XYZ file of C-alpha atoms in Angstrom:
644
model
C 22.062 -64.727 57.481
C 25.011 -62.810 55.749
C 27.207 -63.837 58.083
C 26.515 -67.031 57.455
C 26.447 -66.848 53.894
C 30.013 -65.188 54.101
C 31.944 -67.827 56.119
C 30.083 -70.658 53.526
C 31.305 -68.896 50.671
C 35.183 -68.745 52.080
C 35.085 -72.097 52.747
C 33.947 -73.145 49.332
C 36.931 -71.044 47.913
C 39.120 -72.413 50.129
C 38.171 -75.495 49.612
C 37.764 -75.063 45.646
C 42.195 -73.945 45.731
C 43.029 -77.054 47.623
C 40.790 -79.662 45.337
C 40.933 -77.802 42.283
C 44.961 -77.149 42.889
C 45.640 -81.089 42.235
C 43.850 -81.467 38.854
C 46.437 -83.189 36.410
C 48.578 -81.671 33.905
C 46.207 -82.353 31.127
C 43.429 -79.709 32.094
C 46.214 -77.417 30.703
C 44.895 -77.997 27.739
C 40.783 -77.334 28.018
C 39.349 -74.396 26.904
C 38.074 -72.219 29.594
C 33.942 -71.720 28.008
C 34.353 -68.028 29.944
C 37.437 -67.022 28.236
C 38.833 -66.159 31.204
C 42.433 -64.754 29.883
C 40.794 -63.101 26.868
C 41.110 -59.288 26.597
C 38.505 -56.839 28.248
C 37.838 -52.877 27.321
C 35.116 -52.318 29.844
C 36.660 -52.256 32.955
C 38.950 -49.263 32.440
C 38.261 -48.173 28.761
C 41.034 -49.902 27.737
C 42.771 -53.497 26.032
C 43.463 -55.529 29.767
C 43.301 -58.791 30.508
C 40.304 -59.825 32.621
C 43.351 -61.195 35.286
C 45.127 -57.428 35.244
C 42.009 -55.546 36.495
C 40.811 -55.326 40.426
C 36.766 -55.324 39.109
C 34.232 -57.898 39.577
C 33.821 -58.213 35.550
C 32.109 -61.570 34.187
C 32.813 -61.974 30.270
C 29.576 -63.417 27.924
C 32.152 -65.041 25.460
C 31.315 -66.073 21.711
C 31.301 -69.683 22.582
C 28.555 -69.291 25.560
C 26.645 -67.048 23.039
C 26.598 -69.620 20.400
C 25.492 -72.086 23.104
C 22.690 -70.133 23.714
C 20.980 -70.019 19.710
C 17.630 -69.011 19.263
C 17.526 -66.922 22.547
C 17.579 -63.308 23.227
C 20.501 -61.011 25.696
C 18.324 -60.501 27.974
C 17.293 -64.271 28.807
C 21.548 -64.935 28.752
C 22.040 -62.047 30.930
C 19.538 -63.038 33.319
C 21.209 -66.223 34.497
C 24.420 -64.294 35.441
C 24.974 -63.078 39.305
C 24.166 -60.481 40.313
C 21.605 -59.598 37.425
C 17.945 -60.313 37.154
C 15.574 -58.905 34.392
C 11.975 -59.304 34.998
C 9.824 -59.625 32.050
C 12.540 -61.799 29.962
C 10.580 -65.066 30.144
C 7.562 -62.793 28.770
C 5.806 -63.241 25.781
C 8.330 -61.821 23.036
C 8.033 -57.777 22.295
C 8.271 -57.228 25.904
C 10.590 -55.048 27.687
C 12.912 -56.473 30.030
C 13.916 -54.212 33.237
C 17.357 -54.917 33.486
C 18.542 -54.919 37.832
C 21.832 -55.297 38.584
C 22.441 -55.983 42.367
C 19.147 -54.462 43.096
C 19.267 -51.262 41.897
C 16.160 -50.476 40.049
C 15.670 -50.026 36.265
C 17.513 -47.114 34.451
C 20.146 -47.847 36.930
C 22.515 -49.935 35.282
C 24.033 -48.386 31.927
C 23.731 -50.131 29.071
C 26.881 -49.812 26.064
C 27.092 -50.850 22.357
C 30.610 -50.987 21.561
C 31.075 -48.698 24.286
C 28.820 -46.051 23.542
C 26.217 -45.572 26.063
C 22.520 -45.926 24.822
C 19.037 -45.163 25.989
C 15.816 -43.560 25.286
C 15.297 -40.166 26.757
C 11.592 -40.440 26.470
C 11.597 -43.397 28.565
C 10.833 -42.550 32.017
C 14.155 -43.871 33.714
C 16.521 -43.510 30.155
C 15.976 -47.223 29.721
C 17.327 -49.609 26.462
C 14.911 -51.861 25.453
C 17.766 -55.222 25.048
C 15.016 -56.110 22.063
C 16.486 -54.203 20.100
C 19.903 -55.533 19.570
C 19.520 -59.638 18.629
C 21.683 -62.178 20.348
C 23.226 -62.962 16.546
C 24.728 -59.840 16.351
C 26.583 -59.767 19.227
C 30.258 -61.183 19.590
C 30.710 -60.718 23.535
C 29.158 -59.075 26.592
C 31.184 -57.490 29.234
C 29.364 -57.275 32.606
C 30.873 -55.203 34.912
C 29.449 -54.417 38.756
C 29.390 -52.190 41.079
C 29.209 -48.611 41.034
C 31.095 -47.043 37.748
C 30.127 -43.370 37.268
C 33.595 -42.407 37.605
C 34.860 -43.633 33.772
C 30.887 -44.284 32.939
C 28.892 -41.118 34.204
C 25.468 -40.941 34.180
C 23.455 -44.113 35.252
C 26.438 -46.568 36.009
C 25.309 -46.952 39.673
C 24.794 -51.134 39.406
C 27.327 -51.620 37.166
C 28.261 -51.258 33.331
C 26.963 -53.739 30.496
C 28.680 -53.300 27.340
C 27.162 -55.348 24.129
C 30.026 -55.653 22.184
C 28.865 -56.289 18.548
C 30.369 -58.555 15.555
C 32.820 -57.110 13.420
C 36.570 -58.372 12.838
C 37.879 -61.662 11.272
C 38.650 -63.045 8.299
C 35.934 -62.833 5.024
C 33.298 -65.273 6.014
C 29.614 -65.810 5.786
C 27.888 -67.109 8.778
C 23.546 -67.664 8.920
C 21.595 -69.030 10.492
C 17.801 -70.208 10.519
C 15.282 -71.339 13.511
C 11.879 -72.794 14.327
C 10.168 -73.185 17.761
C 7.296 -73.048 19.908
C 4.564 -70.869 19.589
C 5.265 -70.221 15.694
C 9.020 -68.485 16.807
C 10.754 -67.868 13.569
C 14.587 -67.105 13.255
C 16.763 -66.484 10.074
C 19.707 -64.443 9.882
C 22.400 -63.821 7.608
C 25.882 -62.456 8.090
C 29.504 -61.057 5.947
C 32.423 -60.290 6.981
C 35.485 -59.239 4.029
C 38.332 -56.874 3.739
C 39.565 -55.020 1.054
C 43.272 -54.346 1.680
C 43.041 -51.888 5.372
C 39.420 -52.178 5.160
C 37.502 -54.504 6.969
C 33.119 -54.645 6.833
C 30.303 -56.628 8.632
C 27.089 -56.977 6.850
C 24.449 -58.176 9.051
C 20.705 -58.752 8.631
C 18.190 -60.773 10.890
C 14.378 -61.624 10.615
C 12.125 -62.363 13.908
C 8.854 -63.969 13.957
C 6.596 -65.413 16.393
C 2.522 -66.337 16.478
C 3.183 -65.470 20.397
C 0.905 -66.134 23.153
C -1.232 -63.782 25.313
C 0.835 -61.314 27.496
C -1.706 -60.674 29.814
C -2.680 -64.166 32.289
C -6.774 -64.687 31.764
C -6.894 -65.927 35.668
C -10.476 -66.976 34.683
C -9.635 -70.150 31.743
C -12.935 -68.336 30.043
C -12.435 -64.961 28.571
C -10.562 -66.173 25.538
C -7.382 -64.175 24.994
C -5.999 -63.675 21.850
C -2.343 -64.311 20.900
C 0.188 -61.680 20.721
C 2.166 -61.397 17.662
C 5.547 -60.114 17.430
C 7.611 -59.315 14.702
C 11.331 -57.690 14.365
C 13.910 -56.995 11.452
C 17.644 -55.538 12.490
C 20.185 -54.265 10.116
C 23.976 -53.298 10.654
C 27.053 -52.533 8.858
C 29.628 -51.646 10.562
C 33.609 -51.087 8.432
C 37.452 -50.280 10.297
C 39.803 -48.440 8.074
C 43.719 -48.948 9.108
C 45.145 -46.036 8.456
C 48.670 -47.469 9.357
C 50.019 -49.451 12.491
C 48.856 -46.431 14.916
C 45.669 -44.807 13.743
C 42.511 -46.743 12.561
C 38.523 -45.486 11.834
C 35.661 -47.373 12.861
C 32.573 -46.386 11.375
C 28.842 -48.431 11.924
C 25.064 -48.226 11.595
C 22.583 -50.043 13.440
C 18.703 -49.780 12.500
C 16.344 -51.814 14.112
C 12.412 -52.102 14.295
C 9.958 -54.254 15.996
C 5.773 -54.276 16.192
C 4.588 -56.252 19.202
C 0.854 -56.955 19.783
C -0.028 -56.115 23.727
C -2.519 -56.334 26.327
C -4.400 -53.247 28.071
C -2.817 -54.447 31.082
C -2.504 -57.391 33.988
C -5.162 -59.592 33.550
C -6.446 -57.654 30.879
C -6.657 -58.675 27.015
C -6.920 -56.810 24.060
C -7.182 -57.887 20.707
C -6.151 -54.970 18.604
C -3.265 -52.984 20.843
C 0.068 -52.745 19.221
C 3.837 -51.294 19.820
C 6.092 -50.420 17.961
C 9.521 -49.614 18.864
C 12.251 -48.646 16.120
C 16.011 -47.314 16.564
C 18.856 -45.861 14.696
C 22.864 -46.026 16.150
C 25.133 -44.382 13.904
C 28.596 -43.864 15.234
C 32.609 -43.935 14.900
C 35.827 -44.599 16.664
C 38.950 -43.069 15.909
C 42.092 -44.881 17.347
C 45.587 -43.998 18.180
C 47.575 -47.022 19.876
C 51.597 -47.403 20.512
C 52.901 -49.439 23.159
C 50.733 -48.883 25.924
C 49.768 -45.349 24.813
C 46.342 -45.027 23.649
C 43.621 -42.412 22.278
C 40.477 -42.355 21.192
C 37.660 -40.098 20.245
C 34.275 -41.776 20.137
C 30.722 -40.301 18.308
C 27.205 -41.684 18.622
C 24.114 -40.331 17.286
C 20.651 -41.872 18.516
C 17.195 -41.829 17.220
C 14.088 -43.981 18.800
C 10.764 -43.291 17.770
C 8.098 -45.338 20.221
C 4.305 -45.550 18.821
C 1.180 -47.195 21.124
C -1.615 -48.109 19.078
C -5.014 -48.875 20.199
C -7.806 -49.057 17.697
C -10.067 -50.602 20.336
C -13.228 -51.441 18.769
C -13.224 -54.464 21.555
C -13.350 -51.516 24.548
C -16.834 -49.943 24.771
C -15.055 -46.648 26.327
C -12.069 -46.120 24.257
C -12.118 -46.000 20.403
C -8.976 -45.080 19.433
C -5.302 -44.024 20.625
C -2.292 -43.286 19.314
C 0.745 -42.138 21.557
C 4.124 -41.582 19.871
C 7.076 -40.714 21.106
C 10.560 -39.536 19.276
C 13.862 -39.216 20.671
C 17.503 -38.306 19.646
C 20.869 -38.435 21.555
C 24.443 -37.356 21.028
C 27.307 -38.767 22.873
C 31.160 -37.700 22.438
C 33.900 -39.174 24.434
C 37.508 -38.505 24.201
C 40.318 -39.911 26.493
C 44.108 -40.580 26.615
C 45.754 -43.458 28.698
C 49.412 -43.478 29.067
C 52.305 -44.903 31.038
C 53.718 -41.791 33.602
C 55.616 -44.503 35.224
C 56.525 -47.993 34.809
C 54.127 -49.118 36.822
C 51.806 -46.027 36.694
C 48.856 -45.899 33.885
C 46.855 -42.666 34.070
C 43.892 -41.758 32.216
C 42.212 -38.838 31.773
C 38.765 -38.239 29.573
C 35.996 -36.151 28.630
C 32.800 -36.453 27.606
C 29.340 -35.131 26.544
C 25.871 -36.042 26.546
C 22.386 -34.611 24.936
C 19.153 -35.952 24.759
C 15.652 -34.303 23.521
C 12.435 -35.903 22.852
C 8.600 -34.729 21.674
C 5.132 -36.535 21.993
C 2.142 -36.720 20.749
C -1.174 -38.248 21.649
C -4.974 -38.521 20.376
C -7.680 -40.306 21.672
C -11.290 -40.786 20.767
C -13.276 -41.807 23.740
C -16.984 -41.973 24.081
C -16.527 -38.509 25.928
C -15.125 -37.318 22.705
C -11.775 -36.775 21.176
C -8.521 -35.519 22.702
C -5.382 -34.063 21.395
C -2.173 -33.381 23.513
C 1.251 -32.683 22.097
C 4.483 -32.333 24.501
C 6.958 -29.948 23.170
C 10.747 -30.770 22.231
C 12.695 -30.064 25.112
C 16.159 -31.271 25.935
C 19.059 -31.315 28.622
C 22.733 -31.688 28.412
C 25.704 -32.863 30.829
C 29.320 -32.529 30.523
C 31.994 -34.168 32.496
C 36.002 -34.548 33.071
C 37.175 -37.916 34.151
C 40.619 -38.827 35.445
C 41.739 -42.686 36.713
C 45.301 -43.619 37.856
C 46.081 -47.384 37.641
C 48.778 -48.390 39.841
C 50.809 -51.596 40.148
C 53.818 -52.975 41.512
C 57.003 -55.003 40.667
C 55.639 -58.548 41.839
C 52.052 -57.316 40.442
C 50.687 -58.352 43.733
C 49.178 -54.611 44.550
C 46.687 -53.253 42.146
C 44.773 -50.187 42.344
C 42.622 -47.956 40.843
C 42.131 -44.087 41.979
C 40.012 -41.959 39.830
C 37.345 -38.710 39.753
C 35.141 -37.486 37.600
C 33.515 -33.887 37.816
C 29.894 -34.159 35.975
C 28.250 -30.535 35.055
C 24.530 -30.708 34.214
C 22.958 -28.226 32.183
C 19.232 -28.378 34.335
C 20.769 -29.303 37.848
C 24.019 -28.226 38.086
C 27.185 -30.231 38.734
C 28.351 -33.400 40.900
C 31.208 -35.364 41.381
C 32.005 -39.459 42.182
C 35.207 -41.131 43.249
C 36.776 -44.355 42.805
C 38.690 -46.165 45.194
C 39.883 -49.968 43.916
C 42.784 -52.101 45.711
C 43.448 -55.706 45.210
C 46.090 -57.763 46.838
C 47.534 -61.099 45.728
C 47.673 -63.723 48.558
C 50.174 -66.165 46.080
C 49.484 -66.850 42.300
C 45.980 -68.183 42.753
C 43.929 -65.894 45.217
C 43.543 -62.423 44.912
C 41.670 -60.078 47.617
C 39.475 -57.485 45.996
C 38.101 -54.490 47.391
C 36.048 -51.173 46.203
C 34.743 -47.850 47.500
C 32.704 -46.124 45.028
C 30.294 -43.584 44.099
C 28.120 -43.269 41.424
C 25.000 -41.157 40.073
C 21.532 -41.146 37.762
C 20.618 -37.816 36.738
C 16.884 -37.225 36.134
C 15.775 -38.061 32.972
C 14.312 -35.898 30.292
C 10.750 -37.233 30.577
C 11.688 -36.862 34.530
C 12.853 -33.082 34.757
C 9.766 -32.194 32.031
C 7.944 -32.693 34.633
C 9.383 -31.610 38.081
C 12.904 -28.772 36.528
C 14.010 -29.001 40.474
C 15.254 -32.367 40.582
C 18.757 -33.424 41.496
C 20.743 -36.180 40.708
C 20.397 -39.562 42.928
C 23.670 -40.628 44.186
C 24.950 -43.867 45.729
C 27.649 -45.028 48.142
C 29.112 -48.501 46.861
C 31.664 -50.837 48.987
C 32.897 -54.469 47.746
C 35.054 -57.397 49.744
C 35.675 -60.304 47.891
C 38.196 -62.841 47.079
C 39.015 -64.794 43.459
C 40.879 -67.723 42.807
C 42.445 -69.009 39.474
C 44.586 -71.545 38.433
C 44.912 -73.184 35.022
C 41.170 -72.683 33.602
C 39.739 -73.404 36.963
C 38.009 -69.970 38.592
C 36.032 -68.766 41.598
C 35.123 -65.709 43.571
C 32.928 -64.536 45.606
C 31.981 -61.044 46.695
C 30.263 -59.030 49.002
C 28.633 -55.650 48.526
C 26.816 -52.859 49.939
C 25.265 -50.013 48.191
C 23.223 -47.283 49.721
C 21.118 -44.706 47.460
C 20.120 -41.066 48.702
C 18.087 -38.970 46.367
C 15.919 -41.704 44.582
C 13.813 -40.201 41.939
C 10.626 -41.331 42.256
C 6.588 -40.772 41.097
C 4.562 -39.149 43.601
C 1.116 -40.327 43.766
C 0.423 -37.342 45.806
C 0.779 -34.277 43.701
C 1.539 -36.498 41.055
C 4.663 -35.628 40.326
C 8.635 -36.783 40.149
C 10.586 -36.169 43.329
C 13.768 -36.990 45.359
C 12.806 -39.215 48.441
C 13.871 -42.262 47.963
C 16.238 -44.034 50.667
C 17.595 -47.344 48.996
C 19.804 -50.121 51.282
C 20.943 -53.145 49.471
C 23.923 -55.790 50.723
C 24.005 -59.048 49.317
C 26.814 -62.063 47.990
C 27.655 -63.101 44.568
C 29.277 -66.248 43.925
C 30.200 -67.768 40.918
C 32.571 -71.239 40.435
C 33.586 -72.579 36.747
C 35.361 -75.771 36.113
C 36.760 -77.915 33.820
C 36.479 -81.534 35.323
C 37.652 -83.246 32.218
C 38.338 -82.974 28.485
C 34.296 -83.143 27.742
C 32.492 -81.681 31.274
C 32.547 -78.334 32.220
C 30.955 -77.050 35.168
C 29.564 -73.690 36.281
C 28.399 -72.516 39.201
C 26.104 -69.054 40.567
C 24.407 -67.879 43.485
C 23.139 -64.303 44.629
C 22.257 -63.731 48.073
C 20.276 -59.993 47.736
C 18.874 -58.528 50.815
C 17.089 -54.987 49.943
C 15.356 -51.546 51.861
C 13.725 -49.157 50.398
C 11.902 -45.975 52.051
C 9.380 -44.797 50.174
C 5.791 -43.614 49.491
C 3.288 -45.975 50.857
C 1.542 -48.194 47.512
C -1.590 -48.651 49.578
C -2.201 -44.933 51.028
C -0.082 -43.401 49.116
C 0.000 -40.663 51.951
C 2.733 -41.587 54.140
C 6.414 -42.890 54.517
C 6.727 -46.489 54.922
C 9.896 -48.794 54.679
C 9.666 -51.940 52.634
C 12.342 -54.964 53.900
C 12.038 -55.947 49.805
C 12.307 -54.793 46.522
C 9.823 -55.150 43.550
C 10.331 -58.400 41.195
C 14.021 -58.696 42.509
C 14.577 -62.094 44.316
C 16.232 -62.422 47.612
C 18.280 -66.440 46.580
C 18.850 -67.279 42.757
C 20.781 -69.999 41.363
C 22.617 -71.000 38.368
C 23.920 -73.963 37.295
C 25.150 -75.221 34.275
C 26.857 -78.603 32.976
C 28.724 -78.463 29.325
C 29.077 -82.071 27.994
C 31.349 -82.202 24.867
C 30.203 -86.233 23.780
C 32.687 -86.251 20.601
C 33.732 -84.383 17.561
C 30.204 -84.290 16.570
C 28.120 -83.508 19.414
C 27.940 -81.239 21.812
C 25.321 -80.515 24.678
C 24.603 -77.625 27.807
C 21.986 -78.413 30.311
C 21.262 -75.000 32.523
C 19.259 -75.215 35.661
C 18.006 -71.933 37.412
C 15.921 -71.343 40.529
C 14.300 -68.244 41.742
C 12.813 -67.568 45.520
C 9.750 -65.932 45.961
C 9.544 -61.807 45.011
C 6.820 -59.322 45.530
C 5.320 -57.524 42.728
C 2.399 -54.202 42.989
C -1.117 -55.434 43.481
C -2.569 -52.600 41.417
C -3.086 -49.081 42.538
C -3.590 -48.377 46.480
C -3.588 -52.289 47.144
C -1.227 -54.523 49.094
C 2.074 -55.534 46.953
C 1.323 -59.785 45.792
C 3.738 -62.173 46.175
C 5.105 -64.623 43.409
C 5.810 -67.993 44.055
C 9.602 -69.435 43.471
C 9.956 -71.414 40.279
C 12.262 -73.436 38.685
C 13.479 -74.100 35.184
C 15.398 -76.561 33.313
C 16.785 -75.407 29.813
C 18.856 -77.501 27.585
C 20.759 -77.109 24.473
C 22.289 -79.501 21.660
C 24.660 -79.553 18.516
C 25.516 -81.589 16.116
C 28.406 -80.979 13.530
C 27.009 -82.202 10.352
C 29.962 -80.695 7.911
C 32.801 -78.346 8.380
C 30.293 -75.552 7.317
C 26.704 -77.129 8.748
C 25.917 -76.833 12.841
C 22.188 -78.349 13.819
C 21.057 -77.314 16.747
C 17.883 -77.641 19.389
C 17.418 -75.334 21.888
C 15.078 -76.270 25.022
C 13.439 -73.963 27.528
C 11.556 -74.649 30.803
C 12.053 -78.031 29.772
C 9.307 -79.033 33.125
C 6.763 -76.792 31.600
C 6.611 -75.124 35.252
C 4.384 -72.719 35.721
C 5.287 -69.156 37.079
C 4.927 -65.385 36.893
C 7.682 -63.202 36.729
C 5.564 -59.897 36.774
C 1.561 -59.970 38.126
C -0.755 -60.132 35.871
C 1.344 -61.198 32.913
C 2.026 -64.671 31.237
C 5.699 -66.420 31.123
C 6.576 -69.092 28.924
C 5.758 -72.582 29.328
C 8.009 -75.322 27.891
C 9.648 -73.596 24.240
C 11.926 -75.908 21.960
C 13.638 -74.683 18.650
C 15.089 -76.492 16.284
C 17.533 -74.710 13.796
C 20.860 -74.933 11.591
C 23.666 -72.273 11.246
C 25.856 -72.120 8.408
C 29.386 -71.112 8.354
């Protein structure tokens, strides 16, 4: 089947060079919706553009964000290759897992303005993408493959750095929303300067009446709605010092209270979370030439809270779990010219997490108290990368280490290994060999103080072409995983067993056919194996040819109609084959079906300063699950304005 899949997708570059190769003059002149030429940090911690770098890196741009008003990041990231989140199309308040080319949750870093960010008293170090609203965001960076060499910890599907609003001229920019099931938007923006010093100001306001996360399979038992509720505040202010040096300093504070469910299939009418965090953090820059520094800071709180005052359960009469969290993360690196085609970097960085919890209960066997003291861990590492290029430009290549010492395990090390090769000014081969790492989380080593860090083995073979605003690639990868931390329903603990095998294909296409139609284009091809402990007896070894809520075929296509000065429209279809999901515990994994969706969006330009603007999703009203037992949305439309 990969085989197959290969030649088809050579072919369709090939074919897209010659066809797209005799487009007139005049598409000179379209705006590329992906931003293809504009500048990219992510891929080697430094100003490149996107054309200069050998990485599979896909840029969210302003423009598609703005297309995509009244959603969240996670339902945008979702449609991109290579990247499927589970639990997106969920009632609002859930938490997406975020997979990037099958690798499971906790496995693909998550950045905010390059700071890495998590919750250590999560049980993989996930983000919960709630927490940062699409509004605030100016551009997301998605870059695949393993990246533990510049990225440590957790980097082992890729990188995805939310790169947040903050530069400009003064402006004020709002916005304010209304939608299906009682969804409620308003935000509120400022950007100024006072001589070196520019601010952003930024405040948003999330309602919604909801509908019931868990699926009643019956039509009878009469689940409630789930409400959801969120407020976000950041400021965030860049000093100039003089041409050179400049200070970044910004705060992020965000809190949400969702209403839940006890579980699949399983309502409950007075369950609530609540999830709050706090990002404080600043960026001090040196830059000359192609000479730069930088020392980064990020301080961390979450504090997590499950509330049950279950007067509807006739066992359970109250709970109350809460969890608290801090991190610290300092990064400092240097990237100069040694030659005049040599770039080298070299870095260093630290990491430190802690958490406590606490949790009563009142049962009708009687109360229960349990606290979890604060315990922490910290890592260390020393990066180096060496970016090499010749005269023509045709060779590019990245070599790099980095040597990671953990304060509970002990050290490790990951290598980079990127060449790319330009066949003639429109199609460049790509390649990779990679490794990357997770160490074991907090909540993890609490539990089981042997663990060791999982560790992958990453290869890539692709091929992109570009001309004019015209683009296409398509890659193949392989990734295998040794050292998968894991629960073990046995002695119920954490352990290293896991034995992960994932190849698959990622194409994406984007075209400009005229002045007013765009086009876009992807597909993933995923094939997964994982070795692990048997979900029915939960005795044994067993291999599964799958992996959970991760589809083998998706597809993503989208049409951008520009009708006139006025109006503007996007029409996105998606398609999703059939996954497998967990039954429940000691049962046979289910399968859910494939579904399709339709979403749509439309502008209209009332006044230089006045957008209007609908936003349609699931436009078919299909019916689907993405995880068993749960709800997803049926057909959702918003109607809003945004002021500029």
């Amino acid at each position: 089947m990969s085989k197959k899949l290969i030649t088809l997708s050579v072919c369709l570059i090939a074919t897209t060079s010659l066809v797209f190769g005799q487009k007139k003059d005049s598409l000179q002149q379209i705006k590329s919706a992906t931003q293809l030429e504009d500048v990219i940090v992510t891929a080697n911690k430094i100003e490149q553009k996107q054309n200069g770098t050998s990485k599979v890196i896909t840029i969210i741009s302003s423009a598609q964000i703005q297309q995509n008003a009244g959603r969240t990041i996670a339902q945008v990231l979702n449609e991109q290759a290579g990247l499927s989140l589970p639990g997106t199309l969920s009632n609002l308040g859930t938490v997406p897992s975020i997979y990037m080319r099958g690798a499971a949750s906790g496995r693909t870093l998550v950045l905010i303005d390059g700071a890495p960010v998590g919750d250590p008293s999560m049980i993989s170090n996930e983000f919960d993408l709630n927490l940062v609203p699409l509004n605030q965001v100016e551009r997301i960076e998605i870059l695949k493959g393993a990246q533990s060499t510049l990225y440590g910890s957790d980097a082992i599907g890729g990188v995805i750095n939310i790169i947040t609003k903050g530069k400009g001229l003064p402006f004020v920019t709002g916005a304010l929303s209304y939608g299906t099931y009682g969804t409620k938007q308003g935000n509120l923006q400022f950007n100024g300067n006072v001589n070196r010093l520019n601010y952003t100001i930024g405040f948003e306001n999330q309602n919604a009446d909801g509908f019931s996360s868990a699926r009643d399979i019956t039509n009878k038992s009469n689940f409630d709605q789930d409400g959801y509720q969120n407020n976000s505040f950041f400021v965030k202010a860049k000093y100039k010092f003089d041409t050179l040096w400049n200070l970044q300093l910004s705060s992020r504070k965000t809190a949400y209270k969702s209403a839940i469910d006890y579980g699949g299939f399983k309502d409950d009418k007075d369950n609530e979370f609540k999830n709050a965090t706090s990002i404080n953090g600043l960026i001090l820059q040196y830059k000359k030439a192609k000479t730069n520094f930088q020392v980064q800071y990020q301080y961390t709180t979450q504090d997590r809270t499950y509330l049950n005052d279950s007067a509807d359960k006739t066992y359970l009469i109250y709970e109350n779990n809460q969890y608290a969290g801090k991190t610290h993360f300092a990064d400092a690196f240097l990237s100069t010219p040694i030659h005049n085609h040599i770039q080298w970097i070299i870095g260093t960085d630290f990491r430190y997490g802690s958490y406590n919890q606490s949790y009563q209960s009142i049962s009708k066997w009687g109360p229960y108290n349990d606290a979890f003291k604060d315990t922490f861990q910290y890592q260390n590492a020393l990066y180096t990368s060496v970016l090499i290029n010749d005269n023509a430009k045709k060779w590019l290549l990245e070599l790099g280490a980095r040597y990671n010492n953990h304060n509970r395990f002990g050290n490790n090390q990951t290598f980079t290994f990127n060449p790319s090769y330009a066949l003639n000014e429109q199609l460049r081969l790509i390649a990779s060999v990679s490794s990357g790492f997770k160490a074991p989380s907090l909540y993890q080593i609490s539990y089981n103080d042997q663990l060791k860090a999982e560790t992958s083995f990453n290869t890539e073979l692709g091929v992109s072409f570009k001309k004019e605003n015209v683009f296409a690639r398509v890659v193949y990868y392989n990734r295998n995983i040794k050292n998968g931390i894991d629960y073990n329903y046995i002695d119920y603990n954490f352990f290293n067993f896991i034995q992960q095998k994932v190849n698959g294909i990622e194409l994406e296409i984007q075209h400009p056919i005229n002045e007013q139609h765009q086009f876009s284009l992807n597909y993933t091809y995923m094939n997964g194996q994982e070795t692990n402990q048997n979900r029915i007896t939960t005795t044994d070894t067993i291999t599964y040819n799958y992996l959970l809520k991760r589809p083998k075929h998706s597809l993503n296509i989208q049409w951008h109609y520009s009708i006139n000065k006025k109006w503007d429209a996007t029409l996105t279809a998606r398609y999703i084959s059939k996954r497998y999901d967990v039954g429940g515990y000691a049962k046979p994994d289910v399968t859910l079906a494939y579904y399709t969706l339709l979403n749509a969006h439309i502008q209209y330009k009332w006044s230089k300063r006045i957008v209007v603007f609908a936003n349609g999703q699931n436009l078919l009203n299909d019916h689907f699950n993405e995880i068993n037992g749960y709800n997803a949305i049926g057909r959702m439309v918003q109607f809003g304005l945004r002021l500029n």
